[in-house]
CSV table of C-alpha atoms and ligand atoms in Angstrom, one decimal:
chain,number,residue,atom,x,y,z
G,1,UNK,CA,-11.3,-311.6,-30.3
G,2,UNK,CA,-15.0,-311.7,-29.6
G,3,UNK,CA,-16.6,-311.0,-26.2
G,4,UNK,CA,-20.0,-311.1,-24.6
G,5,UNK,CA,-21.0,-309.1,-21.6
G,6,UNK,CA,-24.2,-308.1,-19.8
G,7,UNK,CA,-22.9,-304.5,-19.4
G,8,UNK,CA,-20.2,-302.6,-21.2
G,9,UNK,CA,-18.9,-299.4,-19.7
G,10,UNK,CA,-17.1,-297.1,-22.2
G,11,UNK,CA,-14.3,-295.0,-20.6
G,12,UNK,CA,-11.7,-295.8,-18.0
G,13,UNK,CA,-11.7,-292.4,-16.2
G,14,UNK,CA,-12.8,-292.3,-12.6
G,15,UNK,CA,-16.5,-292.2,-13.5
G,16,UNK,CA,-16.3,-295.3,-15.7
G,17,UNK,CA,-14.1,-297.2,-13.3
G,18,UNK,CA,-16.2,-296.3,-10.2
G,19,UNK,CA,-19.3,-297.4,-12.2
G,20,UNK,CA,-17.6,-300.7,-13.1
G,21,UNK,CA,-16.6,-301.3,-9.5
G,22,UNK,CA,-20.2,-300.6,-8.3
G,23,UNK,CA,-21.6,-302.8,-11.0
G,24,UNK,CA,-19.2,-305.6,-10.0
G,25,UNK,CA,-20.3,-305.2,-6.4
G,26,UNK,CA,-16.8,-304.3,-5.4
G,27,UNK,CA,-17.6,-301.2,-3.3
G,28,UNK,CA,-17.8,-301.1,0.5
G,29,UNK,CA,-21.4,-301.8,1.7
G,30,UNK,CA,-22.6,-303.0,-1.7
G,31,UNK,CA,-25.5,-305.2,-0.6
G,32,UNK,CA,-25.7,-307.0,-3.9
G,33,UNK,CA,-22.2,-308.3,-3.9
G,34,UNK,CA,-22.7,-311.7,-2.4
G,35,UNK,CA,-26.0,-312.4,-4.2
G,36,UNK,CA,-24.5,-311.3,-7.5
G,37,UNK,CA,-21.5,-313.6,-7.2
G,38,UNK,CA,-23.9,-316.5,-7.7
G,39,UNK,CA,-25.0,-315.0,-11.0
G,40,UNK,CA,-23.3,-316.9,-13.8
G,41,UNK,CA,-24.7,-316.4,-17.3
G,42,UNK,CA,-23.2,-318.6,-19.9
G,43,UNK,CA,-21.2,-317.2,-22.9
G,44,UNK,CA,-22.8,-317.6,-26.3
G,45,UNK,CA,-21.3,-320.0,-28.8
G,46,UNK,CA,-17.8,-319.1,-29.9
G,47,UNK,CA,-17.6,-316.3,-27.5
G,48,UNK,CA,-15.0,-315.8,-24.7
G,49,UNK,CA,-16.8,-314.4,-21.7
G,50,UNK,CA,-15.5,-312.2,-18.9
G,51,UNK,CA,-15.7,-314.0,-15.6
G,52,UNK,CA,-19.1,-313.6,-13.9
G,53,UNK,CA,-19.1,-310.3,-11.9
G,54,UNK,CA,-20.9,-310.0,-8.6
G,55,UNK,CA,-23.9,-307.7,-8.6
G,56,UNK,CA,-24.9,-307.3,-12.3
G,57,UNK,CA,-23.7,-310.2,-14.3
G,58,UNK,CA,-20.7,-309.8,-16.6
G,59,UNK,CA,-19.2,-306.4,-16.7
G,60,UNK,CA,-16.7,-305.2,-19.2
G,61,UNK,CA,-15.0,-301.8,-19.3
G,62,UNK,CA,-13.5,-300.6,-22.6
G,63,UNK,CA,-10.8,-297.9,-22.4
G,64,UNK,CA,-9.4,-296.4,-25.6
G,65,UNK,CA,-5.9,-295.6,-24.2
G,66,UNK,CA,-3.3,-298.1,-22.9
G,67,UNK,CA,-3.8,-296.9,-19.3
G,68,UNK,CA,-6.7,-295.8,-17.1
G,69,UNK,CA,-7.2,-292.2,-16.0
G,70,UNK,CA,-5.4,-290.9,-19.1
G,71,UNK,CA,-7.5,-287.8,-19.6
G,72,UNK,CA,-9.5,-285.6,-17.2
G,73,UNK,CA,-9.0,-287.9,-14.2
G,74,UNK,CA,-5.3,-287.9,-14.5
G,75,UNK,CA,-4.9,-284.2,-15.3
G,76,UNK,CA,-7.0,-282.5,-12.6
G,77,UNK,CA,-6.3,-280.4,-9.5
G,78,UNK,CA,-6.7,-283.3,-7.1
G,79,UNK,CA,-9.2,-281.3,-4.9
G,80,UNK,CA,-11.9,-283.1,-3.0
G,81,UNK,CA,-14.6,-280.5,-3.3
G,82,UNK,CA,-16.8,-279.7,-0.4
G,83,UNK,CA,-20.0,-278.9,-2.4
G,84,UNK,CA,-19.8,-275.2,-1.7
G,85,UNK,CA,-20.6,-273.9,-5.2
G,86,UNK,CA,-23.5,-275.9,-6.5
G,87,UNK,CA,-27.1,-275.0,-6.7
G,88,UNK,CA,-28.9,-276.7,-3.7
G,89,UNK,CA,-30.8,-279.7,-4.9
G,90,UNK,CA,-28.8,-280.1,-8.1
G,91,UNK,CA,-27.3,-283.4,-9.0
G,92,UNK,CA,-23.9,-281.8,-8.5
G,93,UNK,CA,-24.7,-280.7,-4.9
G,94,UNK,CA,-26.2,-284.1,-4.0
G,95,UNK,CA,-23.6,-286.3,-5.6
G,96,UNK,CA,-20.7,-284.1,-4.4
G,97,UNK,CA,-21.7,-284.4,-0.8
G,98,UNK,CA,-22.4,-288.1,-0.9
G,99,UNK,CA,-19.4,-288.8,-3.1
G,100,UNK,CA,-17.0,-286.9,-0.9
G,101,UNK,CA,-18.1,-288.9,2.2
G,102,UNK,CA,-17.8,-292.1,0.3
G,103,UNK,CA,-14.4,-291.1,-1.1
G,104,UNK,CA,-13.1,-290.2,2.4
G,105,UNK,CA,-14.2,-293.7,3.7
G,106,UNK,CA,-12.8,-295.4,0.6
G,107,UNK,CA,-9.4,-293.8,1.0
G,108,UNK,CA,-9.3,-294.7,4.7
G,109,UNK,CA,-10.2,-298.3,4.1
G,110,UNK,CA,-7.7,-298.7,1.2
G,111,UNK,CA,-4.8,-296.7,2.6
G,112,UNK,CA,-4.9,-294.0,0.0
G,113,UNK,CA,-3.6,-290.6,1.3
G,114,UNK,CA,-6.3,-288.0,1.5
G,115,UNK,CA,-5.8,-284.8,3.4
G,116,UNK,CA,-8.8,-282.9,4.6
G,117,UNK,CA,-6.9,-279.6,4.7
G,118,UNK,CA,-9.7,-277.1,4.2
G,119,UNK,CA,-9.6,-274.1,1.9
G,120,UNK,CA,-10.2,-270.4,2.1
G,121,UNK,CA,-12.1,-268.4,-0.5
G,122,UNK,CA,-11.0,-264.8,-0.5
G,123,UNK,CA,-12.8,-261.7,-1.8
G,124,UNK,CA,-10.3,-259.1,-2.8
G,125,UNK,CA,-12.8,-256.4,-4.0
G,126,UNK,CA,-16.0,-254.9,-2.7
G,127,UNK,CA,-17.9,-256.0,-5.7
G,128,UNK,CA,-17.2,-259.7,-5.0
G,129,UNK,CA,-18.9,-259.6,-1.6
G,130,UNK,CA,-22.5,-260.4,-2.8
G,131,UNK,CA,-21.1,-263.5,-4.6
G,132,UNK,CA,-19.2,-264.5,-1.4
G,133,UNK,CA,-22.5,-264.1,0.5
G,134,UNK,CA,-24.2,-266.3,-2.1
G,135,UNK,CA,-21.5,-269.0,-1.7
G,136,UNK,CA,-21.9,-269.0,2.1
G,137,UNK,CA,-25.7,-269.4,1.6
G,138,UNK,CA,-25.2,-272.2,-0.8
G,139,UNK,CA,-22.7,-273.9,1.4
G,140,UNK,CA,-25.1,-273.8,4.3
G,141,UNK,CA,-28.0,-275.0,2.2
G,142,UNK,CA,-25.8,-277.9,1.0
G,143,UNK,CA,-25.2,-278.9,4.6
G,144,UNK,CA,-21.5,-278.1,4.9
G,145,UNK,CA,-20.0,-278.3,8.4
G,146,UNK,CA,-17.3,-276.0,9.6
G,147,UNK,CA,-18.2,-273.2,7.1
G,148,UNK,CA,-17.1,-269.9,8.6
G,149,UNK,CA,-16.8,-266.3,7.5
G,150,UNK,CA,-13.3,-264.9,8.0
G,151,UNK,CA,-12.2,-261.3,8.7
G,152,UNK,CA,-9.0,-260.1,7.0
G,153,UNK,CA,-6.9,-260.8,10.1
G,154,UNK,CA,-8.4,-264.4,10.3
G,155,UNK,CA,-7.5,-265.0,6.6
G,156,UNK,CA,-3.9,-264.1,7.4
G,157,UNK,CA,-3.8,-266.2,10.6
G,158,UNK,CA,-4.6,-269.2,8.3
G,159,UNK,CA,-2.8,-268.1,5.1
G,160,UNK,CA,-0.2,-265.5,6.1
G,161,UNK,CA,0.5,-264.4,2.5
G,162,UNK,CA,-3.1,-264.2,1.3
G,163,UNK,CA,-4.8,-260.9,0.6
G,164,UNK,CA,-8.5,-260.5,1.1
G,165,UNK,CA,-11.1,-258.1,2.5
G,166,UNK,CA,-13.3,-261.0,3.5
G,167,UNK,CA,-13.1,-264.8,3.3
G,168,UNK,CA,-14.8,-268.1,3.8
G,169,UNK,CA,-13.2,-271.0,5.5
G,170,UNK,CA,-14.4,-274.3,4.0
G,171,UNK,CA,-13.1,-277.1,6.3
G,172,UNK,CA,-14.4,-280.1,4.4
G,173,UNK,CA,-12.3,-279.5,1.3
G,174,UNK,CA,-9.3,-281.9,0.8
G,175,UNK,CA,-6.8,-283.2,-1.6
G,176,UNK,CA,-6.1,-286.6,-3.1
G,177,UNK,CA,-4.5,-288.3,-6.1
G,178,UNK,CA,-7.5,-289.3,-8.3
G,179,UNK,CA,-5.2,-291.6,-10.4
G,180,UNK,CA,-4.5,-293.6,-7.3
G,181,UNK,CA,-8.2,-293.8,-6.4
G,182,UNK,CA,-9.0,-295.0,-10.0
G,183,UNK,CA,-6.2,-297.6,-9.9
G,184,UNK,CA,-7.5,-299.1,-6.6
G,185,UNK,CA,-11.1,-299.1,-7.9
G,186,UNK,CA,-10.0,-301.0,-10.9
G,187,UNK,CA,-8.1,-303.6,-8.8
G,188,UNK,CA,-11.3,-304.1,-6.7
G,189,UNK,CA,-13.5,-304.4,-9.8
G,190,UNK,CA,-11.1,-306.9,-11.4
G,191,UNK,CA,-11.0,-308.9,-8.2
G,192,UNK,CA,-14.8,-309.2,-8.4
G,193,UNK,CA,-14.7,-310.5,-11.9
G,194,UNK,CA,-15.1,-307.3,-14.0
G,195,UNK,CA,-12.9,-307.3,-17.2
G,196,UNK,CA,-11.0,-304.1,-18.1
G,197,UNK,CA,-9.7,-303.9,-21.6
G,198,UNK,CA,-7.1,-301.2,-22.4
G,199,UNK,CA,-6.4,-300.0,-26.0
G,200,UNK,CA,-10.0,-300.9,-26.8
G,201,UNK,CA,-11.5,-297.8,-28.2
G,202,UNK,CA,-15.2,-298.1,-29.1
G,203,UNK,CA,-15.4,-297.5,-32.9
G,204,UNK,CA,-19.0,-298.4,-33.9
G,205,UNK,CA,-22.2,-299.6,-32.3
G,206,UNK,CA,-25.2,-301.3,-33.8
G,207,UNK,CA,-28.5,-302.0,-32.1
G,208,UNK,CA,-29.7,-305.6,-32.2
G,209,UNK,CA,-32.9,-307.2,-31.0
G,210,UNK,CA,-31.4,-308.2,-27.7
G,211,UNK,CA,-28.8,-305.5,-27.1
G,212,UNK,CA,-25.9,-303.9,-28.9
G,213,UNK,CA,-23.1,-305.1,-31.1
G,214,UNK,CA,-19.9,-303.1,-30.6
G,215,UNK,CA,-16.9,-302.9,-32.8
G,216,UNK,CA,-13.8,-301.9,-30.8
G,217,UNK,CA,-10.1,-301.5,-31.6
G,218,UNK,CA,-9.5,-304.9,-30.0
G,219,UNK,CA,-12.4,-306.9,-31.3
G,220,UNK,CA,-16.2,-307.3,-31.2
G,221,UNK,CA,-18.3,-307.2,-28.1
G,222,UNK,CA,-22.0,-308.0,-27.7
G,223,UNK,CA,-23.8,-306.6,-24.7
G,224,UNK,CA,-27.3,-306.1,-23.2
G,225,UNK,CA,-26.6,-302.6,-21.8
G,226,UNK,CA,-24.1,-299.9,-22.5
G,227,UNK,CA,-22.9,-297.2,-20.1
G,228,UNK,CA,-21.2,-294.2,-21.8
G,229,UNK,CA,-18.6,-292.6,-19.5
G,230,UNK,CA,-16.4,-291.3,-22.3
G,231,UNK,CA,-15.7,-287.8,-20.9
G,232,UNK,CA,-14.3,-285.6,-23.7
G,233,UNK,CA,-15.8,-288.0,-26.2
G,234,UNK,CA,-19.2,-288.5,-24.5
G,235,UNK,CA,-21.3,-286.7,-27.2
G,236,UNK,CA,-19.6,-288.6,-30.0
G,237,UNK,CA,-20.1,-292.0,-28.3
G,238,UNK,CA,-23.8,-291.1,-27.8
G,239,UNK,CA,-24.1,-290.3,-31.5
G,240,UNK,CA,-22.2,-293.4,-32.4
G,241,UNK,CA,-24.9,-295.3,-30.5
G,242,UNK,CA,-27.7,-293.6,-32.4
G,243,UNK,CA,-28.6,-291.2,-29.6
G,244,UNK,CA,-28.8,-287.4,-30.2
G,245,UNK,CA,-27.1,-286.0,-27.1
G,246,UNK,CA,-28.8,-282.5,-27.6
G,247,UNK,CA,-25.4,-280.9,-26.7
G,248,UNK,CA,-21.8,-280.8,-27.7
G,249,UNK,CA,-18.7,-281.2,-25.7
G,250,UNK,CA,-16.5,-278.1,-26.0
G,251,UNK,CA,-13.0,-278.7,-24.7
G,252,UNK,CA,-11.4,-276.1,-22.5
G,253,UNK,CA,-7.7,-276.5,-21.6
G,254,UNK,CA,-6.6,-275.6,-18.1
G,255,UNK,CA,-2.9,-274.8,-17.7
G,256,UNK,CA,-1.0,-274.9,-14.4
G,257,UNK,CA,2.1,-273.4,-13.0
G,258,UNK,CA,4.0,-274.8,-10.0
G,259,UNK,CA,5.6,-272.7,-7.3
G,260,UNK,CA,9.3,-273.3,-7.2
G,261,UNK,CA,10.2,-275.3,-4.0
G,262,UNK,CA,11.7,-272.4,-2.2
G,263,UNK,CA,8.5,-270.4,-2.5
G,264,UNK,CA,6.0,-273.1,-1.5
G,265,UNK,CA,5.6,-271.6,1.9
G,266,UNK,CA,3.6,-268.8,0.4
G,267,UNK,CA,0.6,-271.2,0.5
G,268,UNK,CA,-0.3,-273.4,3.4
G,269,UNK,CA,-3.5,-275.1,2.1
G,270,UNK,CA,-5.8,-274.1,-0.8
G,271,UNK,CA,-6.6,-270.4,-1.7
G,272,UNK,CA,-9.4,-269.7,-4.1
G,273,UNK,CA,-10.9,-266.5,-5.5
G,274,UNK,CA,-14.6,-265.8,-5.5
G,275,UNK,CA,-15.7,-267.3,-8.9
G,276,UNK,CA,-17.6,-265.3,-11.5
G,277,UNK,CA,-21.2,-266.6,-11.1
G,278,UNK,CA,-21.7,-266.4,-14.9
G,279,UNK,CA,-18.9,-269.0,-15.6
G,280,UNK,CA,-18.6,-272.7,-14.7
G,281,UNK,CA,-14.9,-272.4,-13.9
G,282,UNK,CA,-13.6,-271.4,-10.5
G,283,UNK,CA,-10.8,-269.0,-11.5
G,284,UNK,CA,-7.1,-269.6,-11.0
G,285,UNK,CA,-6.3,-270.7,-7.5
G,286,UNK,CA,-3.5,-272.2,-5.4
G,287,UNK,CA,-3.6,-275.9,-4.5
G,288,UNK,CA,-1.2,-277.7,-2.3
G,289,UNK,CA,-1.1,-281.2,-3.8
G,290,UNK,CA,-1.1,-284.4,-1.7
G,291,UNK,CA,2.7,-284.8,-2.4
G,292,UNK,CA,3.5,-281.3,-1.1
G,293,UNK,CA,3.9,-279.5,-4.5
G,294,UNK,CA,2.0,-276.2,-4.8
G,295,UNK,CA,0.2,-275.5,-8.1
G,296,UNK,CA,-1.5,-272.5,-9.4
G,297,UNK,CA,-4.2,-272.6,-12.1
G,298,UNK,CA,-6.0,-273.8,-14.1
G,299,UNK,CA,-7.0,-271.1,-16.5
G,300,UNK,CA,-9.7,-271.9,-19.2
G,301,UNK,CA,-8.6,-271.6,-22.8
G,302,UNK,CA,-10.6,-272.9,-25.7
G,303,UNK,CA,-8.8,-276.1,-26.8
G,304,UNK,CA,-8.5,-276.9,-30.6
G,305,UNK,CA,-8.0,-280.6,-29.8
G,306,UNK,CA,-10.1,-282.5,-27.4
G,307,UNK,CA,-7.2,-284.4,-25.8
G,308,UNK,CA,-4.6,-281.7,-26.6
G,309,UNK,CA,-2.5,-280.7,-23.7
G,310,UNK,CA,0.0,-278.3,-25.3
G,311,UNK,CA,-0.7,-274.8,-26.4
G,312,UNK,CA,0.1,-275.9,-30.0
G,313,UNK,CA,-2.2,-278.9,-29.9
G,314,UNK,CA,-4.5,-278.9,-33.0
G,315,UNK,CA,-6.8,-281.4,-34.6
G,316,UNK,CA,-8.7,-280.2,-37.6
G,317,UNK,CA,-11.8,-282.4,-37.0
G,318,UNK,CA,-12.1,-281.3,-33.4
G,319,UNK,CA,-11.5,-277.6,-34.1
G,320,UNK,CA,-14.0,-277.6,-37.0
G,321,UNK,CA,-16.6,-279.4,-34.9
G,322,UNK,CA,-16.4,-276.8,-32.2
G,323,UNK,CA,-16.2,-273.7,-34.5
G,324,UNK,CA,-19.0,-274.9,-36.7
G,325,UNK,CA,-21.4,-275.6,-33.8
G,326,UNK,CA,-24.0,-272.9,-33.5
G,327,UNK,CA,-24.1,-273.4,-29.7
G,328,UNK,CA,-20.4,-272.5,-29.5
G,329,UNK,CA,-20.8,-269.5,-31.7
G,330,UNK,CA,-23.6,-268.2,-29.4
G,331,UNK,CA,-21.5,-268.9,-26.4
G,332,UNK,CA,-18.5,-267.1,-27.9
G,333,UNK,CA,-20.7,-264.0,-28.7
G,334,UNK,CA,-21.5,-263.7,-25.0
G,335,UNK,CA,-18.1,-264.5,-23.5
G,336,UNK,CA,-15.6,-263.4,-26.1
G,337,UNK,CA,-14.1,-260.8,-23.8
G,338,UNK,CA,-13.4,-263.2,-20.9
G,339,UNK,CA,-12.2,-265.8,-23.5
G,340,UNK,CA,-9.7,-263.4,-24.9
G,341,UNK,CA,-8.5,-262.5,-21.4
G,342,UNK,CA,-7.9,-266.2,-20.7
G,343,UNK,CA,-6.0,-266.6,-24.0
G,344,UNK,CA,-3.8,-263.6,-23.2
G,345,UNK,CA,-3.0,-265.0,-19.8
G,346,UNK,CA,-2.2,-268.3,-21.4
G,347,UNK,CA,0.3,-266.6,-23.7
G,348,UNK,CA,2.0,-264.5,-21.0
G,349,UNK,CA,3.3,-265.7,-17.7
G,350,UNK,CA,3.1,-262.1,-16.3
G,351,UNK,CA,-0.6,-262.0,-17.0
G,352,UNK,CA,-1.1,-265.3,-15.2
G,353,UNK,CA,1.0,-264.1,-12.3
G,354,UNK,CA,-1.0,-260.9,-12.1
G,355,UNK,CA,-4.2,-263.0,-11.7
G,356,UNK,CA,-2.5,-264.9,-8.9
G,357,UNK,CA,-1.2,-261.7,-7.2
G,358,UNK,CA,-4.8,-260.8,-6.4
G,359,UNK,CA,-4.8,-263.8,-4.0
G,360,UNK,CA,-1.2,-263.8,-2.9
G,361,UNK,CA,0.4,-260.4,-3.7
G,362,UNK,CA,4.0,-261.6,-3.0
G,363,UNK,CA,4.0,-264.1,-5.9
G,364,UNK,CA,6.4,-263.1,-8.7
G,365,UNK,CA,6.6,-264.5,-12.2
G,366,UNK,CA,10.0,-265.9,-11.3
G,367,UNK,CA,8.3,-268.0,-8.6
G,368,UNK,CA,6.3,-269.9,-11.2
G,369,UNK,CA,7.4,-272.8,-13.5
G,370,UNK,CA,5.1,-274.3,-16.1
G,371,UNK,CA,3.4,-277.5,-14.9
G,372,UNK,CA,0.9,-279.9,-16.4
G,373,UNK,CA,-2.4,-279.0,-18.3
G,374,UNK,CA,-5.8,-280.7,-18.3
G,375,UNK,CA,-8.7,-280.4,-20.8
G,376,UNK,CA,-12.2,-280.1,-19.4
G,377,UNK,CA,-15.2,-281.6,-21.2
G,378,UNK,CA,-17.8,-278.8,-21.0
G,379,UNK,CA,-21.2,-279.6,-22.5
G,380,UNK,CA,-22.7,-276.6,-24.4
G,381,UNK,CA,-26.4,-276.5,-25.5
G,382,UNK,CA,-27.4,-275.5,-29.0
G,383,UNK,CA,-28.6,-272.2,-27.4
G,384,UNK,CA,-25.1,-271.5,-26.3
G,385,UNK,CA,-25.6,-272.3,-22.6
G,386,UNK,CA,-22.8,-273.8,-20.6
G,387,UNK,CA,-24.6,-276.8,-19.1
G,388,UNK,CA,-23.9,-276.5,-15.4
G,389,UNK,CA,-25.4,-279.7,-13.8
G,390,UNK,CA,-24.3,-283.2,-14.4
G,391,UNK,CA,-26.4,-284.8,-17.1
G,392,UNK,CA,-27.0,-288.6,-17.1
G,393,UNK,CA,-29.5,-289.8,-19.8
G,394,UNK,CA,-31.2,-293.2,-20.2
G,395,UNK,CA,-32.1,-294.1,-23.8
G,396,UNK,CA,-33.0,-297.5,-25.3
G,397,UNK,CA,-30.8,-299.9,-23.4
G,398,UNK,CA,-28.1,-297.3,-22.7
G,399,UNK,CA,-27.1,-294.9,-20.1
G,400,UNK,CA,-25.1,-291.9,-21.2
G,401,UNK,CA,-23.1,-289.6,-18.9
G,402,UNK,CA,-23.2,-286.5,-21.1
G,403,UNK,CA,-21.9,-283.9,-18.7
G,404,UNK,CA,-19.5,-284.8,-15.9
G,405,UNK,CA,-17.2,-281.8,-15.3
G,406,UNK,CA,-15.8,-280.8,-11.9
G,407,UNK,CA,-16.7,-282.0,-9.2
G,408,UNK,CA,-17.3,-285.3,-10.9
G,409,UNK,CA,-14.0,-286.8,-9.6
G,410,UNK,CA,-15.1,-286.0,-6.0
G,411,UNK,CA,-18.6,-287.3,-6.8
G,412,UNK,CA,-17.5,-290.4,-8.8
G,413,UNK,CA,-18.3,-293.0,-6.1
G,414,UNK,CA,-21.8,-291.7,-5.8
G,415,UNK,CA,-22.3,-291.2,-9.5
G,416,UNK,CA,-21.1,-294.8,-10.1
G,417,UNK,CA,-23.5,-296.2,-7.4
G,418,UNK,CA,-26.4,-294.3,-9.0
G,419,UNK,CA,-25.6,-295.6,-12.5
G,420,UNK,CA,-25.2,-299.1,-11.1
G,421,UNK,CA,-28.7,-298.9,-9.6
G,422,UNK,CA,-30.2,-297.6,-12.9
G,423,UNK,CA,-28.5,-300.4,-14.8
G,424,UNK,CA,-29.7,-303.1,-12.4
G,425,UNK,CA,-33.3,-301.9,-12.7
G,426,UNK,CA,-33.0,-301.7,-16.5
G,427,UNK,CA,-31.6,-305.3,-16.7
G,428,UNK,CA,-34.2,-306.6,-14.3
G,429,UNK,CA,-37.1,-304.9,-16.1
V,501,FAD,C1,-8.0,-279.1,-15.4
V,501,FAD,C2,-9.0,-279.9,-14.6
V,501,FAD,C3,-9.1,-279.7,-13.2
V,501,FAD,C4,-10.1,-280.4,-12.5
V,501,FAD,N1,-10.1,-280.4,-11.1
V,501,FAD,C5,-10.9,-281.1,-10.4
V,501,FAD,C6,-10.8,-281.2,-9.0
V,501,FAD,O1,-9.9,-280.7,-8.4
V,501,FAD,N2,-11.7,-282.0,-8.3
V,501,FAD,C7,-12.7,-282.7,-9.0
V,501,FAD,O2,-13.6,-283.3,-8.3
V,501,FAD,N3,-12.8,-282.6,-10.3
V,501,FAD,C8,-11.9,-281.9,-11.1
V,501,FAD,N4,-12.0,-281.9,-12.4
V,501,FAD,C9,-13.0,-282.6,-13.1
V,501,FAD,C10,-12.7,-284.1,-13.1
V,501,FAD,O3,-11.4,-284.4,-13.4
V,501,FAD,C11,-13.6,-284.8,-14.1
V,501,FAD,O4,-15.0,-284.4,-13.8
V,501,FAD,C12,-13.6,-286.3,-14.0
V,501,FAD,O5,-12.2,-286.7,-14.1
V,501,FAD,C13,-14.4,-286.9,-15.1
V,501,FAD,O6,-14.1,-288.3,-15.2
V,501,FAD,P1,-14.6,-289.1,-16.4
V,501,FAD,O7,-14.3,-290.5,-16.1
V,501,FAD,O8,-16.0,-288.7,-16.8
V,501,FAD,O9,-13.7,-288.6,-17.7
V,501,FAD,P2,-12.2,-288.9,-18.1
V,501,FAD,O10,-11.3,-289.0,-16.9
V,501,FAD,O11,-11.9,-288.0,-19.2
V,501,FAD,O12,-12.4,-290.4,-18.7
V,501,FAD,C14,-13.0,-290.7,-19.9
V,501,FAD,C15,-12.3,-291.9,-20.5
V,501,FAD,O13,-13.0,-292.3,-21.7
V,501,FAD,C16,-12.1,-292.8,-22.6
V,501,FAD,N5,-12.7,-292.8,-23.9
V,501,FAD,C17,-13.1,-291.8,-24.7
V,501,FAD,N6,-13.7,-292.2,-25.8
V,501,FAD,C18,-13.6,-293.6,-25.8
V,501,FAD,C19,-14.1,-294.6,-26.7
V,501,FAD,N7,-14.6,-294.3,-27.9
V,501,FAD,N8,-13.8,-295.9,-26.4
V,501,FAD,C20,-13.3,-296.2,-25.2
V,501,FAD,N9,-12.8,-295.3,-24.3
V,501,FAD,C21,-13.0,-294.0,-24.6
V,501,FAD,C22,-11.0,-291.8,-22.5
V,501,FAD,O14,-9.7,-292.3,-23.0
V,501,FAD,C23,-10.9,-291.5,-21.0
V,501,FAD,O15,-10.0,-292.4,-20.4
V,501,FAD,C24,-11.0,-281.2,-13.2
V,501,FAD,C25,-10.9,-281.4,-14.6
V,501,FAD,C26,-9.9,-280.7,-15.3
V,501,FAD,C27,-9.8,-281.0,-16.7
């Protein structure tokens, strides 16, 4: 099979699918949709062409797996983040707020359950109070409505089983099934003429005078512009395209437990700790999922396989690439103590339960059963820094999403719209 497209999006997680939908003009309020439908560029000789997409010509999404949302998007906590944590003015702060609003509208229009249940962040020790103050300051700077400091009695009025010497109520947080959101985005993109190929891993890319020639697991594709949304493989896809990403993806597995059904009433909504400001992870927390299950987690354990969901998962190439990376070794030298603690908690349910008991003292190891796991794509710089903000880089006819960790699922509709704008300008220029 040989295909031709104007734009190829690599990766069928929520970021790639939202980008494809935006490029196809499938999203609510997309002003280019009608105009773009008229755009019909002819396929080259001997080439099958995806049907003309509205908005930006022919759009083709390549997904390596046989289904969409197979990795981070299908293995996350399902939280619609408010924007509390992020440095004001950062891309995370801006896209989280705009993406959350767009997501709430999208789910309402398309009948996808989304519950704006709010969450409480609880400080359980005096030394966490300055970080709680900083969260409140950031939340206000990021324009959150309904952000309120809670006294211990007010924490318990909302979450009767939670501990805490002080708390923060974040009303705008919610829960949703990101797999369902991705599936609906894909339907809309297809209806607008975008082509989505599953089992079509990008294997090689070669630059040509007028674009790129791509070799995939299901045939050749030629395109004018490539958008890399490959999540855990984003750095490798960039290198495959001849771009030095200037970072490496280091995978961190996050394991969850579920509360047994008879103990779900320990948690009404979402209960979070005050995160360690030095780390990009939020600390194990309780999440009531959209289907009523209550989960606890995720921890953050170095994964020895990028798409490895079991404790025993191992891929020699992935492990070697991480361990041989100077950036990782510098990171490990700084954080080995907390890394070891996470590893111990991963091996021992009692340790995991002890971390949760700080938030809800009544939780016992017997209340917890192992649930799913996810692997986070965390970009690390050669200097050993955990890259905090989203990183989207344009380079020679390509757009690479090199760092899209949490809250990228919340922010995906806004990230997709931004990438579609960049792509349109690039194709027009
Ligand atoms: C444990 C965990 C909990 C999280 N909790 C939340 C949360 O509650 N709220 C929130 O907003 N965010 C959360 N996140 C973050 C969020 O899930 C991610 O930021 C988001 O899903 C990233 O989407 P993506 O499309 O970039 O990546 P992915 O969903 O990983 O998709 C990338 C896709 O690219 C494909 N791919 C890779 N290489 C190739 C190739 N060569 N050719 C073709 N396809 C390829 C992969 O198969 C994959 O489907 C969490 C993440 C994890 C791991």
